[in-house]
PDB file of C-alpha atoms and ligand atoms in Angstrom:
ATOM      1  CA  UNK A  19       0.236  -0.012   0.175  1.00 69.00           C
ATOM      2  CA  UNK A  20       1.411   3.248  -1.214  1.00 89.00           C
ATOM      3  CA  UNK A  21       2.334   5.693   2.036  1.00 96.00           C
ATOM      4  CA  UNK A  22       0.700   8.599   2.370  1.00 98.00           C
ATOM      5  CA  UNK A  23       2.632  11.548   2.772  1.00 98.00           C
ATOM      6  CA  UNK A  24       2.178  15.031   3.722  1.00 98.00           C
ATOM      7  CA  UNK A  25       2.732  17.199   0.315  1.00 98.00           C
ATOM      8  CA  UNK A  26       0.155  14.033  -0.640  1.00 98.00           C
ATOM      9  CA  UNK A  27      -2.669  15.181   1.913  1.00 98.00           C
ATOM     10  CA  UNK A  28      -1.866  18.716   0.765  1.00 98.00           C
ATOM     11  CA  UNK A  29      -2.807  18.118  -2.354  1.00 98.00           C
ATOM     12  CA  UNK A  30      -6.227  16.528  -1.636  1.00 98.00           C
ATOM     13  CA  UNK A  31      -7.617  19.886  -0.383  1.00 98.00           C
ATOM     14  CA  UNK A  32     -10.718  20.511  -3.124  1.00 98.00           C
ATOM     15  CA  UNK A  33     -10.099  16.875  -4.068  1.00 98.00           C
ATOM     16  CA  UNK A  34     -12.527  15.873  -1.317  1.00 98.00           C
ATOM     17  CA  UNK A  35     -12.667  15.217   2.969  1.00 98.00           C
ATOM     18  CA  UNK A  36      -9.649  14.130   4.266  1.00 98.00           C
ATOM     19  CA  UNK A  37     -10.228  11.634   7.632  1.00 98.00           C
ATOM     20  CA  UNK A  38      -7.082  11.947  10.839  1.00 98.00           C
ATOM     21  CA  UNK A  39      -7.992   9.784  14.397  1.00 98.00           C
ATOM     22  CA  UNK A  40      -5.183   9.348  16.840  1.00 98.00           C
ATOM     23  CA  UNK A  41      -4.021   6.189  18.391  1.00 98.00           C
ATOM     24  CA  UNK A  42      -1.362   6.069  20.988  1.00 98.00           C
ATOM     25  CA  UNK A  43      -0.209   2.455  20.153  1.00 98.00           C
ATOM     26  CA  UNK A  44       0.620  -1.034  17.733  1.00 98.00           C
ATOM     27  CA  UNK A  45      -2.844  -2.094  18.441  1.00 98.00           C
ATOM     28  CA  UNK A  46      -4.862   1.387  18.030  1.00 98.00           C
ATOM     29  CA  UNK A  47      -2.085   2.298  14.793  1.00 98.00           C
ATOM     30  CA  UNK A  48      -3.084  -1.171  13.394  1.00 98.00           C
ATOM     31  CA  UNK A  49      -6.463  -0.806  13.448  1.00 98.00           C
ATOM     32  CA  UNK A  50      -6.751   2.811  12.124  1.00 98.00           C
ATOM     33  CA  UNK A  51      -4.279   2.368   9.532  1.00 98.00           C
ATOM     34  CA  UNK A  52      -6.844  -1.159   8.558  1.00 98.00           C
ATOM     35  CA  UNK A  53      -9.062   1.344   8.762  1.00 98.00           C
ATOM     36  CA  UNK A  54      -7.397   3.139   5.570  1.00 98.00           C
ATOM     37  CA  UNK A  55      -7.549   6.804   8.174  1.00 98.00           C
ATOM     38  CA  UNK A  56      -5.369   9.326   5.534  1.00 98.00           C
ATOM     39  CA  UNK A  57      -3.466  10.839   9.261  1.00 99.00           C
ATOM     40  CA  UNK A  58      -2.709   9.216  11.917  1.00 99.00           C
ATOM     41  CA  UNK A  59      -2.073  11.669  14.602  1.00 98.00           C
ATOM     42  CA  UNK A  60       0.169  10.223  17.747  1.00 99.00           C
ATOM     43  CA  UNK A  61      -1.723  13.222  19.818  1.00 98.00           C
ATOM     44  CA  UNK A  62      -0.433  14.260  23.750  1.00 98.00           C
ATOM     45  CA  UNK A  63      -3.995  14.100  24.399  1.00 97.00           C
ATOM     46  CA  UNK A  64      -2.314  10.367  25.432  1.00 98.00           C
ATOM     47  CA  UNK A  65      -1.729  12.120  28.544  1.00 98.00           C
ATOM     48  CA  UNK A  66      -5.591  12.614  29.590  1.00 95.00           C
ATOM     49  CA  UNK A  67      -7.010   8.995  27.870  1.00 96.00           C
ATOM     50  CA  UNK A  68      -4.254   6.717  28.194  1.00 97.00           C
ATOM     51  CA  UNK A  69      -1.693   7.974  30.528  1.00 97.00           C
ATOM     52  CA  UNK A  70      -4.643   9.786  32.912  1.00 96.00           C
ATOM     53  CA  UNK A  71      -3.944  13.120  33.330  1.00 97.00           C
ATOM     54  CA  UNK A  72      -5.738  16.082  34.108  1.00 94.00           C
ATOM     55  CA  UNK A  73      -4.395  18.299  31.323  1.00 95.00           C
ATOM     56  CA  UNK A  74      -1.895  17.728  28.532  1.00 97.00           C
ATOM     57  CA  UNK A  75       0.637  19.862  29.909  1.00 97.00           C
ATOM     58  CA  UNK A  76       2.397  16.608  31.967  1.00 98.00           C
ATOM     59  CA  UNK A  77       3.197  14.620  28.898  1.00 98.00           C
ATOM     60  CA  UNK A  78       6.919  15.126  28.083  1.00 98.00           C
ATOM     61  CA  UNK A  79       9.267  14.280  24.710  1.00 98.00           C
ATOM     62  CA  UNK A  80       9.555  10.229  26.528  1.00 98.00           C
ATOM     63  CA  UNK A  81       5.721  10.260  26.723  1.00 98.00           C
ATOM     64  CA  UNK A  82       5.637  11.547  22.926  1.00 98.00           C
ATOM     65  CA  UNK A  83       8.479   9.038  21.697  1.00 99.00           C
ATOM     66  CA  UNK A  84       7.826   6.020  23.378  1.00 98.00           C
ATOM     67  CA  UNK A  85       3.934   5.789  22.509  1.00 99.00           C
ATOM     68  CA  UNK A  86       4.836   7.605  19.172  1.00 99.00           C
ATOM     69  CA  UNK A  87       7.302   4.286  18.227  1.00 99.00           C
ATOM     70  CA  UNK A  88       4.328   2.492  18.787  1.00 99.00           C
ATOM     71  CA  UNK A  89       1.903   3.395  16.723  1.00 99.00           C
ATOM     72  CA  UNK A  90       4.169   3.101  14.325  1.00 98.00           C
ATOM     73  CA  UNK A  91       5.163  -0.078  14.552  1.00 98.00           C
ATOM     74  CA  UNK A  92       1.571  -1.050  13.712  1.00 98.00           C
ATOM     75  CA  UNK A  93       1.200   1.537  10.524  1.00 98.00           C
ATOM     76  CA  UNK A  94       2.063   1.422   7.491  1.00 98.00           C
ATOM     77  CA  UNK A  95       0.271   3.185   5.201  1.00 98.00           C
ATOM     78  CA  UNK A  96      -1.170   6.424   6.764  1.00 98.00           C
ATOM     79  CA  UNK A  97       0.921   9.520   7.493  1.00 98.00           C
ATOM     80  CA  UNK A  98       1.847   9.953  10.959  1.00 99.00           C
ATOM     81  CA  UNK A  99       1.764  12.898  12.806  1.00 99.00           C
ATOM     82  CA  UNK A 100       4.110  13.112  16.549  1.00 98.00           C
ATOM     83  CA  UNK A 101       2.093  15.600  18.325  1.00 98.00           C
ATOM     84  CA  UNK A 102       4.676  17.901  19.850  1.00 98.00           C
ATOM     85  CA  UNK A 103       4.271  17.808  23.947  1.00 98.00           C
ATOM     86  CA  UNK A 104       4.766  21.315  26.462  1.00 98.00           C
ATOM     87  CA  UNK A 105       7.667  23.052  27.093  1.00 98.00           C
ATOM     88  CA  UNK A 106       9.299  20.827  23.928  1.00 98.00           C
ATOM     89  CA  UNK A 107       9.056  23.732  21.007  1.00 98.00           C
ATOM     90  CA  UNK A 108       7.714  26.778  23.346  1.00 98.00           C
ATOM     91  CA  UNK A 109      11.181  27.961  25.140  1.00 98.00           C
ATOM     92  CA  UNK A 110      13.368  28.257  21.688  1.00 98.00           C
ATOM     93  CA  UNK A 111      13.849  27.778  17.930  1.00 98.00           C
ATOM     94  CA  UNK A 112      16.583  25.060  18.299  1.00 98.00           C
ATOM     95  CA  UNK A 113      15.191  23.198  20.547  1.00 98.00           C
ATOM     96  CA  UNK A 114      11.930  23.685  18.649  1.00 98.00           C
ATOM     97  CA  UNK A 115      13.520  21.607  16.248  1.00 98.00           C
ATOM     98  CA  UNK A 116      15.283  19.561  17.596  1.00 98.00           C
ATOM     99  CA  UNK A 117      12.909  17.955  19.276  1.00 98.00           C
ATOM    100  CA  UNK A 118      10.949  18.025  15.866  1.00 99.00           C
ATOM    101  CA  UNK A 119      13.441  16.052  14.548  1.00 98.00           C
ATOM    102  CA  UNK A 120      12.912  13.060  16.777  1.00 99.00           C
ATOM    103  CA  UNK A 121      10.233  12.488  16.306  1.00 99.00           C
ATOM    104  CA  UNK A 122      11.245  11.147  12.624  1.00 98.00           C
ATOM    105  CA  UNK A 123      14.841  10.182  13.320  1.00 98.00           C
ATOM    106  CA  UNK A 124      13.258   7.733  16.243  1.00 98.00           C
ATOM    107  CA  UNK A 125       9.793   7.140  14.547  1.00 98.00           C
ATOM    108  CA  UNK A 126       7.878   6.800  11.250  1.00 98.00           C
ATOM    109  CA  UNK A 127       6.163   9.586  12.199  1.00 98.00           C
ATOM    110  CA  UNK A 128       6.766  12.518   8.571  1.00 98.00           C
ATOM    111  CA  UNK A 129       5.417  15.156  10.534  1.00 99.00           C
ATOM    112  CA  UNK A 130       5.043  17.144  13.403  1.00 99.00           C
ATOM    113  CA  UNK A 131       1.992  19.289  14.819  1.00 98.00           C
ATOM    114  CA  UNK A 132       2.312  22.116  17.217  1.00 98.00           C
ATOM    115  CA  UNK A 133       0.077  24.510  18.706  1.00 97.00           C
ATOM    116  CA  UNK A 134      -0.018  28.098  17.983  1.00 87.00           C
ATOM    117  CA  UNK A 135       0.327  30.929  15.596  1.00 90.00           C
ATOM    118  CA  UNK A 136       1.565  33.800  16.248  1.00 94.00           C
ATOM    119  CA  UNK A 137       4.212  33.318  18.456  1.00 95.00           C
ATOM    120  CA  UNK A 138       5.851  30.289  17.213  1.00 98.00           C
ATOM    121  CA  UNK A 139       6.094  31.408  13.517  1.00 98.00           C
ATOM    122  CA  UNK A 140       9.708  31.256  13.957  1.00 98.00           C
ATOM    123  CA  UNK A 141       9.427  27.758  15.369  1.00 98.00           C
ATOM    124  CA  UNK A 142       7.543  26.585  12.046  1.00 98.00           C
ATOM    125  CA  UNK A 143       9.663  27.907   9.763  1.00 98.00           C
ATOM    126  CA  UNK A 144      12.651  26.151  11.146  1.00 98.00           C
ATOM    127  CA  UNK A 145      11.448  23.371  11.139  1.00 98.00           C
ATOM    128  CA  UNK A 146       9.752  23.003   7.912  1.00 98.00           C
ATOM    129  CA  UNK A 147      13.024  24.327   6.920  1.00 98.00           C
ATOM    130  CA  UNK A 148      15.382  21.306   8.551  1.00 98.00           C
ATOM    131  CA  UNK A 149      12.703  19.106   6.111  1.00 98.00           C
ATOM    132  CA  UNK A 150      10.321  17.967   8.113  1.00 98.00           C
ATOM    133  CA  UNK A 151       6.326  18.877   6.922  1.00 98.00           C
ATOM    134  CA  UNK A 152       4.801  21.075  10.503  1.00 98.00           C
ATOM    135  CA  UNK A 153       0.773  21.269  11.100  1.00 98.00           C
ATOM    136  CA  UNK A 154      -0.737  23.936  12.865  1.00 98.00           C
ATOM    137  CA  UNK A 155      -3.269  24.468  15.844  1.00 98.00           C
ATOM    138  CA  UNK A 156      -5.179  27.034  16.456  1.00 98.00           C
ATOM    139  CA  UNK A 157      -8.323  27.728  18.284  1.00 96.00           C
ATOM    140  CA  UNK A 158      -8.560  26.290  21.482  1.00 95.00           C
ATOM    141  CA  UNK A 159      -5.153  24.422  22.576  1.00 95.00           C
ATOM    142  CA  UNK A 160      -5.033  22.514  25.473  1.00 94.00           C
ATOM    143  CA  UNK A 161      -1.466  23.579  26.116  1.00 96.00           C
ATOM    144  CA  UNK A 162      -2.976  27.006  27.088  1.00 93.00           C
ATOM    145  CA  UNK A 163      -5.303  25.598  29.413  1.00 92.00           C
ATOM    146  CA  UNK A 164      -3.914  27.260  32.278  1.00 91.00           C
ATOM    147  CA  UNK A 165      -3.485  30.664  30.244  1.00 89.00           C
ATOM    148  CA  UNK A 166      -7.325  30.003  29.107  1.00 88.00           C
ATOM    149  CA  UNK A 167      -8.863  29.472  32.447  1.00 89.00           C
ATOM    150  CA  UNK A 168     -10.188  25.973  31.134  1.00 89.00           C
ATOM    151  CA  UNK A 169     -10.199  24.268  27.920  1.00 89.00           C
ATOM    152  CA  UNK A 170     -12.675  26.885  26.587  1.00 88.00           C
ATOM    153  CA  UNK A 171     -13.900  27.557  22.920  1.00 90.00           C
ATOM    154  CA  UNK A 172     -12.278  30.610  20.808  1.00 92.00           C
ATOM    155  CA  UNK A 173     -13.044  32.976  17.936  1.00 93.00           C
ATOM    156  CA  UNK A 174     -16.692  33.367  19.126  1.00 94.00           C
ATOM    157  CA  UNK A 175     -16.877  37.347  18.893  1.00 95.00           C
ATOM    158  CA  UNK A 176     -15.937  39.694  15.899  1.00 97.00           C
ATOM    159  CA  UNK A 177     -12.379  41.056  16.784  1.00 96.00           C
ATOM    160  CA  UNK A 178     -11.117  37.113  17.417  1.00 96.00           C
ATOM    161  CA  UNK A 179     -12.745  35.599  15.341  1.00 97.00           C
ATOM    162  CA  UNK A 180     -10.716  37.525  12.397  1.00 98.00           C
ATOM    163  CA  UNK A 181      -6.913  37.151  14.919  1.00 97.00           C
ATOM    164  CA  UNK A 182      -7.897  32.982  14.422  1.00 98.00           C
ATOM    165  CA  UNK A 183      -7.857  34.279  10.347  1.00 98.00           C
ATOM    166  CA  UNK A 184      -4.856  36.328  10.766  1.00 98.00           C
ATOM    167  CA  UNK A 185      -3.483  33.148  12.108  1.00 98.00           C
ATOM    168  CA  UNK A 186      -4.583  30.648   9.688  1.00 98.00           C
ATOM    169  CA  UNK A 187      -2.649  32.772   7.105  1.00 98.00           C
ATOM    170  CA  UNK A 188       0.664  33.293   8.908  1.00 98.00           C
ATOM    171  CA  UNK A 189       1.135  29.447   9.917  1.00 98.00           C
ATOM    172  CA  UNK A 190       0.478  28.514   5.771  1.00 98.00           C
ATOM    173  CA  UNK A 191       2.779  30.863   4.979  1.00 98.00           C
ATOM    174  CA  UNK A 192       5.027  30.117   7.472  1.00 98.00           C
ATOM    175  CA  UNK A 193       4.837  26.365   5.374  1.00 98.00           C
ATOM    176  CA  UNK A 194       2.805  24.535   7.268  1.00 98.00           C
ATOM    177  CA  UNK A 195       1.632  21.818   5.432  1.00 98.00           C
ATOM    178  CA  UNK A 196      -2.289  21.507   7.200  1.00 98.00           C
ATOM    179  CA  UNK A 197      -3.887  23.183  10.303  1.00 98.00           C
ATOM    180  CA  UNK A 198      -5.813  22.167  12.905  1.00 98.00           C
ATOM    181  CA  UNK A 199      -8.536  24.542  13.767  1.00 98.00           C
ATOM    182  CA  UNK A 200     -10.366  22.933  17.069  1.00 97.00           C
ATOM    183  CA  UNK A 201     -13.576  24.457  19.101  1.00 96.00           C
ATOM    184  CA  UNK A 202     -14.232  27.424  16.907  1.00 97.00           C
ATOM    185  CA  UNK A 203     -17.889  28.878  15.366  1.00 97.00           C
ATOM    186  CA  UNK A 204     -18.422  26.549  12.040  1.00 98.00           C
ATOM    187  CA  UNK A 205     -18.987  30.177  10.211  1.00 98.00           C
ATOM    188  CA  UNK A 206     -15.117  31.586  11.694  1.00 98.00           C
ATOM    189  CA  UNK A 207     -13.943  27.554  10.549  1.00 98.00           C
ATOM    190  CA  UNK A 208     -15.263  28.104   6.895  1.00 98.00           C
ATOM    191  CA  UNK A 209     -13.759  31.857   5.579  1.00 98.00           C
ATOM    192  CA  UNK A 210     -10.334  30.384   7.513  1.00 98.00           C
ATOM    193  CA  UNK A 211     -10.963  27.255   4.907  1.00 98.00           C
ATOM    194  CA  UNK A 212     -11.356  28.686   2.028  1.00 98.00           C
ATOM    195  CA  UNK A 213      -9.229  31.901   2.618  1.00 98.00           C
ATOM    196  CA  UNK A 214      -5.766  29.140   2.916  1.00 98.00           C
ATOM    197  CA  UNK A 215      -4.931  27.699   0.196  1.00 98.00           C
ATOM    198  CA  UNK A 216      -3.899  24.111   2.706  1.00 98.00           C
ATOM    199  CA  UNK A 217      -5.842  21.770   3.791  1.00 98.00           C
ATOM    200  CA  UNK A 218      -8.084  22.995   7.059  1.00 99.00           C
ATOM    201  CA  UNK A 219      -8.050  19.731   9.471  1.00 98.00           C
ATOM    202  CA  UNK A 220     -11.238  20.680  12.055  1.00 98.00           C
ATOM    203  CA  UNK A 221     -12.119  19.060  15.575  1.00 98.00           C
ATOM    204  CA  UNK A 222     -15.453  20.604  17.416  1.00 97.00           C
ATOM    205  CA  UNK A 223     -15.535  23.810  14.170  1.00 98.00           C
ATOM    206  CA  UNK A 224     -18.246  22.375  12.289  1.00 98.00           C
ATOM    207  CA  UNK A 225     -19.142  21.015   8.590  1.00 98.00           C
ATOM    208  CA  UNK A 226     -17.328  23.018   5.847  1.00 98.00           C
ATOM    209  CA  UNK A 227     -13.176  21.918   7.284  1.00 98.00           C
ATOM    210  CA  UNK A 228     -11.659  20.144   4.758  1.00 98.00           C
ATOM    211  CA  UNK A 229     -10.977  17.541   7.247  1.00 98.00           C
ATOM    212  CA  UNK A 230     -11.914  16.139  10.639  1.00 98.00           C
ATOM    213  CA  UNK A 231     -10.353  14.987  13.353  1.00 98.00           C
ATOM    214  CA  UNK A 232     -11.743  13.582  16.561  1.00 98.00           C
ATOM    215  CA  UNK A 233      -9.349  11.471  19.376  1.00 97.00           C
ATOM    216  CA  UNK A 234      -9.382   7.304  18.780  1.00 98.00           C
ATOM    217  CA  UNK A 235     -11.338   6.741  22.778  1.00 97.00           C
ATOM    218  CA  UNK A 236     -13.726   8.835  22.349  1.00 96.00           C
ATOM    219  CA  UNK A 237     -14.968   7.442  18.347  1.00 97.00           C
ATOM    220  CA  UNK A 238     -15.089   4.320  20.452  1.00 97.00           C
ATOM    221  CA  UNK A 239     -16.800   5.185  23.081  1.00 96.00           C
ATOM    222  CA  UNK A 240     -13.601   4.221  25.547  1.00 95.00           C
ATOM    223  CA  UNK A 241     -13.195   7.463  27.705  1.00 88.00           C
ATOM    224  CA  UNK A 242     -16.565   9.027  29.784  1.00 83.00           C
ATOM    225  CA  UNK A 243     -14.521  10.861  31.980  1.00 82.00           C
ATOM    226  CA  UNK A 244     -15.900  14.047  30.136  1.00 77.00           C
ATOM    227  CA  UNK A 245     -17.268  14.585  26.824  1.00 80.00           C
ATOM    228  CA  UNK A 246     -17.450  17.017  24.550  1.00 83.00           C
ATOM    229  CA  UNK A 247     -20.283  18.388  22.334  1.00 86.00           C
ATOM    230  CA  UNK A 248     -18.261  18.264  19.115  1.00 88.00           C
ATOM    231  CA  UNK A 249     -17.780  14.550  19.872  1.00 92.00           C
ATOM    232  CA  UNK A 250     -19.547  11.663  18.092  1.00 94.00           C
ATOM    233  CA  UNK A 251     -19.248   7.984  19.710  1.00 95.00           C
ATOM    234  CA  UNK A 252     -19.187   5.260  16.904  1.00 96.00           C
ATOM    235  CA  UNK A 253     -19.573   2.691  18.763  1.00 96.00           C
ATOM    236  CA  UNK A 254     -19.788   2.231  23.028  1.00 96.00           C
ATOM    237  CA  UNK A 255     -16.904  -0.218  23.600  1.00 97.00           C
ATOM    238  CA  UNK A 256     -16.519   0.899  27.261  1.00 97.00           C
ATOM    239  CA  UNK A 257     -19.462  -0.257  28.043  1.00 97.00           C
ATOM    240  CA  UNK A 258     -18.687  -3.349  25.714  1.00 97.00           C
ATOM    241  CA  UNK A 259     -15.045  -4.096  27.384  1.00 98.00           C
ATOM    242  CA  UNK A 260     -16.837  -4.076  31.080  1.00 98.00           C
ATOM    243  CA  UNK A 261     -18.943  -6.605  29.728  1.00 98.00           C
ATOM    244  CA  UNK A 262     -16.392  -8.603  28.273  1.00 98.00           C
ATOM    245  CA  UNK A 263     -14.085  -8.564  31.122  1.00 98.00           C
ATOM    246  CA  UNK A 264     -17.017  -9.694  33.283  1.00 98.00           C
ATOM    247  CA  UNK A 265     -18.299 -12.889  31.252  1.00 98.00           C
ATOM    248  CA  UNK A 266     -14.652 -13.256  31.530  1.00 98.00           C
ATOM    249  CA  UNK A 267     -14.609 -13.381  35.509  1.00 98.00           C
ATOM    250  CA  UNK A 268     -18.213 -15.653  35.833  1.00 98.00           C
ATOM    251  CA  UNK A 269     -16.382 -17.787  33.765  1.00 98.00           C
ATOM    252  CA  UNK A 270     -13.633 -17.989  35.306  1.00 98.00           C
ATOM    253  CA  UNK A 271     -14.780 -18.462  39.277  1.00 98.00           C
ATOM    254  CA  UNK A 272     -17.686 -20.911  37.675  1.00 98.00           C
ATOM    255  CA  UNK A 273     -14.767 -23.111  35.887  1.00 97.00           C
ATOM    256  CA  UNK A 274     -16.266 -23.436  32.927  1.00 97.00           C
ATOM    257  CA  UNK A 275     -12.995 -21.202  31.799  1.00 98.00           C
ATOM    258  CA  UNK A 276     -10.546 -22.761  30.149  1.00 96.00           C
ATOM    259  CA  UNK A 277     -12.464 -25.023  28.848  1.00 95.00           C
ATOM    260  CA  UNK A 278     -11.282 -28.094  26.152  1.00 92.00           C
ATOM    261  CA  UNK A 279     -10.876 -25.785  23.242  1.00 93.00           C
ATOM    262  CA  UNK A 280      -8.871 -23.349  24.976  1.00 94.00           C
ATOM    263  CA  UNK A 281      -5.848 -26.483  26.356  1.00 95.00           C
ATOM    264  CA  UNK A 282      -3.307 -28.578  24.977  1.00 94.00           C
ATOM    265  CA  UNK A 283      -2.886 -32.397  26.069  1.00 94.00           C
ATOM    266  CA  UNK A 284      -0.464 -34.456  26.147  1.00 95.00           C
ATOM    267  CA  UNK A 285      -1.221 -37.558  24.197  1.00 96.00           C
ATOM    268  CA  UNK A 286      -1.154 -41.317  26.411  1.00 96.00           C
ATOM    269  CA  UNK A 287       2.489 -42.702  26.152  1.00 96.00           C
ATOM    270  CA  UNK A 288       3.890 -39.196  27.141  1.00 96.00           C
ATOM    271  CA  UNK A 289       1.508 -38.847  29.922  1.00 96.00           C
ATOM    272  CA  UNK A 290       2.466 -42.751  30.724  1.00 96.00           C
ATOM    273  CA  UNK A 291       5.951 -41.866  31.063  1.00 97.00           C
ATOM    274  CA  UNK A 292       5.509 -38.318  32.331  1.00 97.00           C
ATOM    275  CA  UNK A 293       3.131 -40.295  35.273  1.00 95.00           C
ATOM    276  CA  UNK A 294       5.368 -42.891  35.384  1.00 89.00           C
TER     277      UNK A 294
HETATM  278  O1  LIG B 319      -3.854  15.592  20.881  1.00 79.85           O
HETATM  279  C1  LIG B 319      -4.734  16.007  20.716  1.00 79.85           C
HETATM  280  O2  LIG B 319      -5.502  14.538  19.985  1.00 79.85           O
HETATM  281  C2  LIG B 319      -5.153  16.803  19.413  1.00 79.85           C
HETATM  282  C3  LIG B 319      -5.952  17.041  18.376  1.00 79.85           C
HETATM  283  C4  LIG B 319      -7.677  16.493  19.340  1.00 79.85           C
HETATM  284  C5  LIG B 319      -5.562  17.456  17.518  1.00 79.85           C
HETATM  285  O3  LIG B 319      -4.330  17.664  19.759  1.00 79.85           O
HETATM  286 NA1  LIG B 320      -2.917  17.801  21.292  1.00 79.85          NA
END
């Protein structure tokens, strides 16, 4: 199967919608790749849905590389994007390039994503100049949870909407191959999508973006701590998982598992010798 590349994603704009899901491990990567998604984002949402943190601020480069490498081993087709965690790029342009590079040299990721627009244009330019495709991310940027005072949608008034449009244009000029638009009004996402020539990938940004992204655990209904309005659960695997595990426990307690198909036996001759 042909590998999806950042330039291939770019050329899909205006041709068809682009699909993205997150994944955090080998089996999740395999499942997403089998579903033929275009891009697999190893998101720093890892911190919340897999590691159990309250927010994404504690996620480290080590965490991200460990999980991106695991996803890499399960994926042969989709474009894998490594999400740059809090403080892996903010302190300096040099640090941003070095850490972005680790995703490509230590895993099969062939692009990185970082949150924010205006403050990080120099970082984006330097990473792109190093040969690493960058996906921007504006609107609700969870690494700013402390500054925003919670996970809050952006761009609701005319001036902040206009600032988002400018920020998207600046990210395009800085060399991003696509931009995630998170939790912004659909009208703003539509305007940005019409104004930039790179694909917009929406999450909570309405139907008019060039593509969509959702968190793996949300799509499958595996995570129930909270469900943002923009999430649609396409399955209810948490409930199914609990009932499967309960059935397993019941059968072990009742002595009905393992059944005769679930184990092997010695042949009669060997058994006789063994028992002597
Ligand atoms: O970490 C993540 O999962 C993300 C997506 C929601 C865009 O950044
Ligand atoms: Na993220």
